[in-house]
Amino acid sequence: MLLYEVKMTELLFNKRLQVQVKNRETDERRSVIRISIELQLSSNPVHRKDLVVRLTDDTDLYFLYNLVISEEDFQSLKVQQGLLIDFTSFPQKFIDLLEQCISEQDRESPRFLLQLTSASSAFDHSPSNLNIVETNAFKHLTHLSLKLLPGSDTDIKKYLATCLSTIKEEKQQLEQKLRKTEEDLTRQLNYAQQTLSEKSRELDKLRSEWTSQTTSLSSRHMQDLTAEREKALETQSRLQQQNEQLRQELESSHHRSTQQLQTKVSELETANRELIDKKYKSDSTIRDLKAKLASLEEECQRSKQQVLSLRRENSSLDTECHEKERLVNQLQTRVAVLEQEIKDKDQLVLRTKEVLEATQQQKNSFEGNAESKQLQIGKLEATVKSLSEELIKANGIIKKLQGDLKALVGKIKVKNTVTVSQEKILQETTEKLQREQRELQDTQQRLRQKEEEATKLKEQLEATIQKLDESREVLKTNENVITWLNKQLNENQLSRKQETLGMFETPAAGMRTGSVSHNMLDSKSSLGQGYPITSTINSKYLLPLSCVSSGTRSVLTLHNQTSGPKVQFNPMSAKPSAAEVSPSTLAQPSNKENGESVGLDSKYFERRDDSIPLRGLLPSMHLNREVPKPLNTAGAKPTPAAASAYFPG
């Protein structure tokens, strides 16, 4: 049995990167190298996965380095470089590192670098190492190092063959795309040309319609525009006068108000300066009074301390006095007891004379002490009285100082109220100034609005002028249409005349013309209104004469030949017939009651006072020629089809 090896390749990465190339002899240089990563799946009796890394250079076709990593090779690589991933996740991690190198390659100091180093002097047939290096502040850290082998001649040939096949496939695809795009573009071009021709036709139609409509509108609106122009001029002049008057009044009032406000502001500034000076003076006086008040408070505190010390001394002296008074009372009680004993013991006086003398001596000594104590008490009372008087004086001084302080505080309050009132006045003046400024702004806005209204009126005037021009053009087109209809009428009458000339001829020209004129005048007098008459002399002169009476129209044809004049009446009703006209046929009733429309409508014609009499062959027959005048009621342009409907045959 033969086993065929089937390989499936999957392209994972194919991009150009900047690589630092290092040799022994040459210096470091940067070159752009294409790195392609493929995953090959081989279905032998054993399924294998191989990762193929290929380095190529688009400028140098013989530059080729290959590396095939199988699962066993990856295990050894993992052990050697301390990788923490499996073979299945290794391709994606490797691609992520290459993407980081791509993102960092445009910087001056990239963080991730690709290095291609070789041990030999040139990249001919020696293996090279592809290193992915991360630069830290501490050192260059290599994340991955792959040893690539240079491609042999067969590998290079295979690589070039695959490149040729891919280029051919791309060329075929591009050619197919080119053909498709050419076909699409030709189709689009043909369709665009067709649509362009159709659109150009439509555009020509629209232009013709637009020109006709513009002319009709211009002729219609000319009169309105003239009236509007006159009105606008009147309103503009009136508004200009009003605006000038308002502007002058506002300027004068504004000038007066500004002068008044300037005078008020100057007065208020002077008053404000005076108040500021007064405020500074009052502040200085308040400071002096505060300093005096502080010194007086210190003196008051000192006097209070002295009063407290004197009160303490007075209380001690009072205690001593109370004790001595108590002793005096005790001694007095003893003296009373002794006197009672003396009185009781008079009998023992003699026996106790010596005791009495001793007691008297003691009594004398006690009385002397009591007198000295009383003197001391009097002195102390005098000192207490003097101290109390001094305290009363100090309290009076403190009360005076407090009253002065209250008066100063009242003055300060009054000054504060004055300053507050002046500040209120200043605020009111500022508010008035703001109001005046607002009023000025309002007046300026009104003036701007008036100017805008004037500009709008001017624009309306221009629009109405344009409309008037358009209405004039429309009137011109209507006049052209009416002249064209008259020409059509004349041509139709000429054709009818030429057809019916040879049928009715009179041997005696004078008698026929006389009868014709007589019959025409009779019919004219019987109907009360004239009929349109077309007179031709020698088949050269044709004059349209239109007078419509209850929908009936007749044509009088006078022809002068060499043999004599020939006359034909051709009544034009809804159903025309070629017959010889007699005077009785002219007096027939009109077909208007039957609802039939004969000839042009009466709105296209109007009797004019400046009619010119038409003198025919006979001097006694006078015909009034009437010129049609357009009426601006329909406003639409009659077409040749409408004219043929009005004039059958």
XYZ file of C-alpha atoms in Angstrom:
649
model
C 0.000 0.000 0.000
C 1.119 3.489 -0.754
C 0.464 6.289 1.711
C 0.060 9.737 0.223
C 0.873 12.696 2.407
C -1.758 15.444 2.275
C -0.744 18.875 3.549
C -3.097 21.747 4.428
C -1.566 25.195 4.906
C -3.231 28.088 6.718
C -1.726 31.562 6.479
C -1.767 33.240 9.895
C 0.423 36.322 9.404
C 1.999 38.050 6.395
C 3.281 41.607 6.924
C 6.362 43.768 6.415
C 8.287 44.828 9.520
C 11.368 46.873 10.335
C 14.181 44.607 11.554
C 17.576 45.488 13.025
C 20.184 43.473 11.116
C 23.483 42.698 12.871
C 26.684 41.120 11.457
C 30.209 40.799 12.655
C 31.688 43.152 10.110
C 28.855 45.558 9.266
C 27.199 47.951 11.679
C 23.600 47.762 12.754
C 21.126 48.706 10.041
C 17.373 48.697 9.673
C 15.715 46.920 6.790
C 12.141 46.056 5.920
C 11.561 42.280 5.839
C 8.333 40.376 5.215
C 7.496 37.809 7.889
C 4.943 35.139 7.052
C 3.641 32.551 9.516
C 1.848 29.448 8.240
C 0.323 26.475 10.014
C 0.729 23.196 8.096
C -1.553 20.245 8.831
C -0.265 16.916 7.459
C -2.528 13.865 7.357
C -0.095 10.960 7.403
C -0.973 7.921 9.438
C -0.209 10.386 12.251
C -1.715 13.880 12.209
C 0.934 16.555 12.634
C 0.945 20.284 13.061
C 3.947 22.299 11.955
C 4.468 26.043 12.329
C 6.415 27.497 9.409
C 8.122 30.895 9.868
C 9.486 32.463 6.665
C 11.563 35.631 6.228
C 11.692 37.225 2.773
C 12.662 40.540 1.233
C 10.533 42.054 -1.549
C 13.556 43.859 -2.983
C 15.881 40.826 -2.837
C 14.132 37.708 -4.141
C 17.024 35.427 -3.119
C 16.709 36.420 0.548
C 14.915 33.475 2.183
C 15.019 32.081 5.716
C 12.815 29.237 6.900
C 11.983 27.678 10.234
C 9.695 24.689 10.752
C 8.606 24.155 14.361
C 6.881 20.890 15.197
C 5.317 20.038 18.519
C 8.485 18.156 19.635
C 10.696 21.086 18.600
C 8.409 23.461 20.494
C 8.797 21.409 23.679
C 12.587 21.741 23.496
C 12.216 25.478 22.695
C 9.865 25.859 25.640
C 12.382 24.206 27.976
C 15.311 26.224 26.609
C 13.670 29.683 26.737
C 11.295 29.117 29.694
C 8.032 29.633 27.823
C 4.744 29.279 29.701
C 2.385 28.582 26.793
C 1.362 25.540 24.737
C 1.958 24.858 21.051
C -1.670 25.734 20.203
C -1.457 29.238 21.699
C 2.166 29.870 20.615
C 1.303 31.192 17.084
C -1.174 33.785 18.397
C 1.245 34.989 21.109
C 4.028 35.216 18.517
C 1.729 37.261 16.239
C 0.797 39.542 19.178
C 4.487 40.242 19.810
C 4.987 41.059 16.110
C 1.969 43.419 16.198
C 3.500 45.214 19.176
C 6.729 45.578 17.191
C 4.713 47.047 14.279
C 2.990 49.541 16.586
C 6.328 50.604 18.119
C 8.488 50.703 14.953
C 7.669 54.337 14.002
C 8.891 55.766 17.328
C 12.399 57.046 17.944
C 12.981 54.729 20.895
C 10.698 51.732 20.376
C 9.926 49.480 23.273
C 9.735 46.260 21.233
C 12.369 45.483 18.599
C 12.993 42.755 16.046
C 16.638 41.772 15.675
C 18.149 39.472 13.020
C 21.678 38.450 14.002
C 24.107 36.074 12.323
C 27.437 34.722 13.503
C 29.066 35.011 10.059
C 30.088 38.153 8.247
C 27.309 37.964 5.627
C 23.816 36.477 5.291
C 24.785 33.855 2.731
C 24.510 30.299 4.025
C 24.782 30.670 7.784
C 21.872 30.332 10.240
C 20.515 33.502 11.816
C 18.608 34.280 14.988
C 15.371 36.272 15.016
C 15.010 37.926 18.433
C 12.025 39.845 19.851
C 13.574 42.244 22.391
C 11.851 44.520 24.905
C 13.905 47.488 26.104
C 13.513 48.431 29.769
C 15.231 51.076 31.799
C 17.318 48.280 33.298
C 18.266 46.009 30.357
C 17.258 44.506 26.988
C 14.923 41.588 27.626
C 14.561 38.968 24.877
C 11.073 37.465 24.881
C 11.693 34.989 22.067
C 14.687 33.837 19.988
C 14.179 31.694 16.896
C 16.993 30.115 14.877
C 16.257 30.417 11.151
C 18.019 28.481 8.386
C 18.769 30.006 4.982
C 16.847 28.540 2.104
C 18.530 26.222 -0.349
C 18.320 26.575 -4.126
C 15.325 24.244 -4.289
C 13.579 26.197 -1.520
C 14.245 29.471 -3.324
C 12.942 27.984 -6.566
C 9.814 26.728 -4.836
C 9.345 30.119 -3.185
C 9.791 31.919 -6.510
C 7.403 29.494 -8.201
C 4.740 30.097 -5.541
C 5.295 33.869 -5.881
C 4.884 33.566 -9.673
C 1.710 31.496 -9.327
C 0.215 33.965 -6.836
C 1.114 36.902 -9.084
C -0.476 35.151 -12.079
C -3.621 34.434 -10.080
C -3.756 38.046 -8.929
C -3.217 39.162 -12.545
C -6.083 36.971 -13.778
C -8.355 38.240 -11.003
C -7.440 41.834 -11.828
C -8.079 41.254 -15.529
C -11.485 39.756 -14.739
C -12.271 42.693 -12.502
C -11.116 45.058 -15.257
C -13.390 43.423 -17.810
C -16.335 43.522 -15.448
C -15.703 47.146 -14.589
C -15.355 48.065 -18.307
C -18.634 46.326 -19.116
C -20.354 48.007 -16.179
C -18.934 51.379 -17.143
C -20.012 51.014 -20.777
C -23.498 50.042 -19.667
C -23.615 52.939 -17.271
C -22.303 55.280 -19.986
C -24.966 54.174 -22.475
C -27.671 54.482 -19.864
C -26.332 57.881 -18.833
C -26.298 59.076 -22.457
C -29.883 57.903 -22.959
C -31.023 59.535 -19.760
C -29.077 62.679 -20.712
C -30.810 62.913 -24.078
C -34.204 62.385 -22.427
C -33.422 64.910 -19.751
C -32.204 67.429 -22.341
C -35.497 67.046 -24.206
C -37.435 67.486 -21.020
C -35.262 70.483 -20.189
C -35.999 72.091 -23.555
C -39.715 71.541 -23.003
C -39.516 72.954 -19.516
C -37.538 75.937 -20.783
C -40.131 76.700 -23.417
C -42.951 76.336 -20.878
C -41.047 78.423 -18.380
C -40.402 81.210 -20.864
C -44.079 81.284 -21.850
C -45.190 81.332 -18.214
C -42.667 84.009 -17.251
C -43.738 86.247 -20.100
C -47.416 85.829 -19.227
C -46.799 86.532 -15.558
C -44.600 89.557 -16.287
C -47.283 91.133 -18.493
C -49.951 90.381 -15.906
C -48.156 91.911 -12.966
C -46.786 95.093 -14.542
C -49.764 97.226 -13.610
C -49.798 95.833 -10.064
C -46.130 96.565 -9.799
C -46.522 100.196 -10.866
C -49.285 100.707 -8.315
C -47.273 98.983 -5.620
C -44.215 100.999 -6.570
C -46.106 104.277 -6.156
C -47.546 103.108 -2.828
C -44.136 101.936 -1.656
C -42.534 105.231 -2.645
C -45.193 107.140 -0.723
C -44.834 104.895 2.327
C -41.048 105.069 2.076
C -41.031 108.875 1.977
C -43.505 109.033 4.856
C -41.504 106.544 6.914
C -38.260 108.367 6.183
C -39.751 111.631 7.397
C -41.131 109.952 10.524
C -37.816 108.242 11.179
C -35.887 111.498 10.799
C -38.272 113.293 13.174
C -38.057 110.456 15.702
C -34.278 110.346 15.405
C -33.936 114.088 15.973
C -36.311 114.007 18.960
C -34.534 111.010 20.465
C -31.110 112.585 19.941
C -32.210 115.814 21.601
C -33.854 113.987 24.533
C -30.845 111.723 24.889
C -28.456 114.702 24.848
C -30.499 116.455 27.545
C -30.753 113.366 29.712
C -27.019 112.707 29.399
C -26.199 116.287 30.385
C -28.552 116.093 33.391
C -27.133 112.754 34.424
C -23.576 114.041 34.055
C -24.366 117.017 36.305
C -26.031 114.711 38.839
C -23.065 112.365 38.738
C -20.604 115.246 39.324
C -22.685 116.492 42.276
C -22.924 113.012 43.717
C -19.171 112.510 43.292
C -18.462 115.724 45.230
C -20.931 114.708 47.964
C -19.386 111.252 48.044
C -15.898 112.741 48.461
C -17.093 114.963 51.323
C -18.762 111.993 52.985
C -15.589 109.925 52.564
C -13.556 112.738 54.209
C -16.066 112.912 57.058
C -15.962 109.168 57.385
C -12.166 109.190 57.629
C -12.320 111.985 60.272
C -14.959 110.130 62.285
C -12.840 106.969 62.047
C -9.839 108.858 63.444
C -11.935 110.343 66.288
C -13.391 106.903 67.022
C -9.872 105.501 67.232
C -8.794 108.263 69.654
C -11.896 107.727 71.783
C -11.305 103.997 71.766
C -7.737 104.579 72.985
C -9.013 106.921 75.714
C -11.717 104.451 76.648
C -9.126 101.669 76.932
C -6.965 103.838 79.247
C -10.009 104.787 81.355
C -11.068 101.167 81.570
C -7.579 100.285 82.816
C -7.776 103.054 85.441
C -11.259 101.867 86.409
C -9.986 98.338 86.849
C -7.134 99.617 89.010
C -9.557 101.671 91.165
C -11.837 98.609 91.456
C -8.869 96.563 92.659
C -8.009 99.266 95.229
C -11.656 99.376 96.379
C -11.640 95.602 96.773
C -8.429 95.749 98.855
C -9.877 98.563 101.024
C -13.095 96.607 101.475
C -11.086 93.633 102.611
C -9.190 95.799 105.138
C -12.476 97.385 106.286
C -13.989 93.933 106.811
C -10.953 92.883 108.884
C -11.182 96.084 110.949
C -14.934 95.509 111.401
C -14.233 92.046 112.777
C -11.638 93.453 115.151
C -14.104 96.175 116.296
C -16.804 93.579 116.888
C -14.407 91.495 118.930
C -13.353 94.513 121.036
C -16.965 95.605 121.520
C -17.719 92.091 122.654
C -14.826 92.305 125.116
C -16.098 95.734 126.302
C -19.569 94.281 126.788
C -18.123 91.392 128.723
C -16.084 93.772 130.821
C -19.122 95.965 131.447
C -21.092 92.921 132.519
C -18.285 92.009 134.831
C -18.186 95.568 136.227
C -21.892 95.398 136.860
C -21.466 92.081 138.586
C -18.658 93.499 140.634
C -20.693 96.571 141.573
C -23.492 94.303 142.616
C -21.034 92.250 144.556
C -19.690 95.456 146.080
C -23.153 96.551 146.929
C -23.923 93.147 148.222
C -20.715 92.842 150.009
C -20.380 96.250 151.584
C -19.713 94.464 154.658
C -16.784 92.781 153.077
C -15.429 96.067 151.650
C -13.089 96.585 154.285
C -11.873 93.119 153.987
C -11.530 93.419 150.314
C -10.078 96.931 149.980
C -6.901 95.580 148.699
C -8.887 93.512 146.189
C -10.878 96.629 145.220
C -7.797 98.682 144.647
C -6.428 95.983 142.440
C -9.669 95.775 140.586
C -9.814 99.577 140.262
C -6.335 99.590 138.807
C -7.397 96.898 136.393
C -10.521 98.920 135.593
C -8.464 102.022 134.894
C -6.172 100.081 132.630
C -9.163 98.614 130.837
C -10.757 102.026 130.376
C -7.530 103.401 128.884
C -7.423 100.551 126.452
C -11.078 101.123 125.575
C -10.446 104.828 124.891
C -7.486 103.977 122.604
C -9.644 101.448 120.813
C -12.400 104.031 120.334
C -9.856 106.466 118.866
C -8.687 103.803 116.428
C -12.306 103.060 115.490
C -12.897 106.770 114.706
C -9.789 106.887 112.549
C -10.938 103.799 110.626
C -14.417 105.265 110.095
C -12.852 108.475 108.720
C -10.707 106.426 106.286
C -13.770 104.391 105.223
C -15.723 107.615 104.595
C -12.866 109.048 102.463
C -12.646 105.778 100.486
C -16.399 105.751 99.911
C -16.243 109.353 98.644
C -13.413 108.428 96.275
C -15.433 105.429 95.036
C -18.427 107.674 94.418
C -16.192 110.050 92.440
C -14.783 107.134 90.404
C -18.321 105.872 89.662
C -19.321 109.382 88.507
C -16.282 109.506 86.196
C -17.170 106.055 84.785
C -20.783 107.154 84.212
C -19.569 110.277 82.404
C -17.293 108.158 80.196
C -20.154 105.785 79.464
C -22.398 108.730 78.508
C -19.652 110.079 76.219
C -19.359 106.610 74.660
C -23.096 106.441 74.123
C -23.060 109.908 72.520
C -20.180 108.868 70.249
C -21.992 105.656 69.323
C -25.128 107.690 68.514
C -23.079 110.059 66.363
C -21.518 107.071 64.587
C -24.973 105.577 64.028
C -26.189 108.892 62.610
C -23.166 109.011 60.299
C -23.801 105.412 59.255
C -27.448 106.204 58.495
C -26.315 109.236 56.473
C -23.814 107.102 54.546
C -26.457 104.402 53.974
C -28.922 107.007 52.695
C -26.226 108.430 50.419
C -25.402 104.924 49.168
C -29.133 104.403 48.495
C -29.180 107.678 46.565
C -26.121 106.518 44.599
C -27.825 103.195 43.849
C -30.956 105.032 42.725
C -28.875 107.249 40.438
C -27.059 104.220 39.023
C -30.429 102.510 38.486
C -31.705 105.631 36.727
C -28.584 105.633 34.545
C -29.161 101.970 33.708
C -32.808 102.714 32.882
C -31.740 105.552 30.612
C -29.215 103.260 28.933
C -31.910 100.607 28.483
C -34.240 103.205 26.993
C -31.419 104.227 24.651
C -30.900 100.610 23.637
C -34.664 100.193 23.091
C -34.745 103.283 20.889
C -31.723 102.022 18.953
C -33.452 98.661 18.492
C -36.597 100.456 17.277
C -34.515 102.445 14.827
C -32.919 99.209 13.593
C -36.362 97.628 13.244
C -37.546 100.653 11.259
C -34.493 100.384 9.025
C -35.153 96.662 8.552
C -38.781 97.434 7.690
C -37.595 100.016 5.167
C -35.240 97.438 3.613
C -38.080 94.907 3.525
C -40.298 97.468 1.803
C -37.530 98.116 -0.718
C -37.261 94.370 -1.340
C -41.046 94.184 -1.777
C -40.797 97.089 -4.225
C -38.148 95.252 -6.202
C -40.282 92.077 -6.175
C -43.343 94.004 -7.352
C -41.226 95.646 -10.089
C -40.137 92.204 -11.233
C -43.769 91.038 -11.196
C -44.763 94.084 -13.251
C -42.056 93.314 -15.794
C -43.307 89.732 -15.979
C -46.922 90.921 -16.402
C -45.800 93.253 -19.235
C -44.173 90.320 -20.971
C -47.379 88.304 -20.483
C -49.383 91.145 -22.099
C -47.000 91.200 -25.029
C -47.445 87.458 -25.507
C -51.255 87.884 -25.378
C -51.072 90.554 -28.057
C -48.914 88.272 -30.183
C -51.452 85.471 -29.720
C -54.309 87.762 -30.781
C -52.445 88.886 -33.907
C -51.721 85.241 -34.730
C -55.438 84.402 -34.348
C -56.342 87.289 -36.660
C -53.872 85.973 -39.232
C -55.400 82.502 -38.924
C -58.875 84.000 -39.410
C -57.753 85.887 -42.501
C -56.044 82.815 -43.950
C -59.162 80.673 -43.382
C -61.368 83.304 -44.969
C -59.003 83.634 -47.935
C -59.011 79.865 -48.481
C -62.845 79.742 -48.320
C -63.058 82.698 -50.666
C -60.760 81.103 -53.219
C -62.768 77.842 -53.105
C -66.124 79.529 -53.637
C -65.120 82.255 -56.136
C -65.868 80.320 -59.318
C -69.286 79.064 -58.220
C -71.203 82.304 -57.927
C -70.553 85.020 -60.529
C -72.835 87.907 -61.624
C -73.034 89.173 -65.237
C -73.857 92.666 -64.143
C -71.385 93.865 -61.530
C -73.121 97.117 -60.687
C -76.502 95.517 -59.986
C -74.937 92.731 -57.800
C -72.841 95.025 -55.738
C -75.747 97.344 -55.244
C -77.964 94.477 -54.115
C -75.269 93.218 -51.836
C -74.770 96.575 -50.221
C -78.507 97.039 -49.953
C -79.008 93.585 -48.432
C -76.095 94.058 -46.051
C -77.428 97.361 -44.848
C -80.914 95.884 -44.470
C -79.575 92.970 -42.498
C -77.486 95.292 -40.366
C -80.504 97.466 -39.644
C -82.731 94.436 -38.947
C -80.307 92.786 -36.524
C -79.382 96.006 -34.768
C -75.708 94.979 -34.702
C -72.947 94.565 -37.253
C -71.381 91.366 -38.568
C -67.705 90.776 -39.202
C -66.882 91.580 -42.812
C -63.808 90.652 -44.773
C -63.259 92.839 -47.813
C -60.730 91.842 -50.429
C -59.908 94.111 -53.366
C -58.062 92.387 -56.211
C -57.344 89.498 -53.735
C -54.597 91.549 -52.111
C -56.003 93.518 -49.187
C -57.617 91.676 -46.291
C -59.081 93.576 -43.326
C -60.598 91.680 -40.315
C -63.848 93.173 -39.069
C -65.416 91.550 -36.009
C -68.753 92.250 -34.450
C -70.403 89.281 -32.724
C -74.207 89.146 -32.349
C -75.654 86.212 -30.366
C -73.069 83.686 -31.593
C -73.670 84.210 -35.357
C -70.776 85.182 -37.656
C -70.923 85.985 -41.387
C -68.276 86.929 -43.846
C -68.716 89.285 -46.807
C -66.263 88.683 -49.583
C -65.921 91.275 -52.309
C -63.793 90.361 -55.255
C -62.930 92.666 -58.142
C -61.777 90.996 -61.303
C -61.530 92.179 -64.884
C -65.064 91.091 -65.716
C -66.572 92.707 -62.595
C -66.856 92.400 -58.813
C -68.167 89.166 -57.344
C -69.781 88.965 -53.911
C -70.280 85.938 -51.596
C -71.827 85.645 -48.122
C -70.446 82.761 -46.049
C -72.332 82.266 -42.745
C -70.091 80.478 -40.213
C -72.174 78.465 -37.797
C -71.440 75.291 -35.871
C -72.142 73.279 -39.102
C -70.837 75.401 -41.993
C -72.137 74.870 -45.545
C -71.167 76.571 -48.753
C -74.283 78.338 -50.105
C -75.146 81.643 -51.653
C -76.193 84.187 -49.082
C -79.415 86.114 -49.464
C -80.680 88.994 -47.340
C -83.026 86.638 -45.539
C -80.170 84.446 -44.367
C -78.483 87.376 -42.655
C -81.504 87.879 -40.435
C -81.592 84.288 -39.165
C -81.589 83.799 -35.344
C -78.324 82.931 -33.668
C -77.314 79.433 -32.592
C -76.369 80.551 -29.105
C -79.655 79.219 -27.725
C -78.672 75.703 -28.868
C -75.441 75.970 -26.881
C -73.137 75.892 -29.926
C -69.919 77.911 -29.791
C -69.277 79.738 -33.054
C -66.014 81.561 -33.781
C -63.844 83.303 -31.183
C -65.282 84.054 -27.772
C -66.517 87.596 -27.147
C -63.972 88.148 -24.365
C -61.177 88.441 -26.966
C -62.904 91.344 -28.680
C -64.275 94.700 -27.601
C -65.845 97.579 -29.417
C -63.585 100.598 -29.608
C -64.593 104.206 -30.035
C -61.729 105.027 -32.390
C -63.074 102.736 -35.199
C -62.067 103.545 -38.802
C -64.785 103.412 -41.536
C -64.067 101.071 -44.415
C -65.064 102.409 -47.826
C -65.854 99.662 -50.296
C -66.547 99.787 -54.028
C -69.811 101.731 -53.680
C -69.638 105.205 -52.161
C -72.954 104.734 -50.367
C -71.844 101.669 -48.370
C -69.861 102.468 -45.216
C -68.500 99.655 -43.044
C -66.949 100.097 -39.645
C -63.709 98.314 -39.140
C -63.199 97.146 -35.575
C -59.791 96.286 -34.183
C -59.771 93.474 -31.579
C -58.559 94.450 -28.168
C -57.295 91.806 -25.659
C -59.012 91.370 -22.324
C -56.874 90.287 -19.406
C -59.439 87.818 -18.087
C -58.213 84.437 -19.274
C -54.471 85.003 -18.981
C -53.731 81.863 -21.053
C -52.204 81.589 -24.501
C -54.599 80.137 -27.164
C -53.113 77.295 -29.165
C -53.522 76.585 -32.892
C -55.859 73.684 -32.011
C -58.180 76.083 -30.187
C -58.083 78.436 -33.136
C -59.048 75.615 -35.520
C -61.916 74.688 -33.175
C -63.190 78.260 -33.363
C -62.793 78.363 -37.160
C -63.757 74.984 -38.692
C -62.650 74.102 -42.202
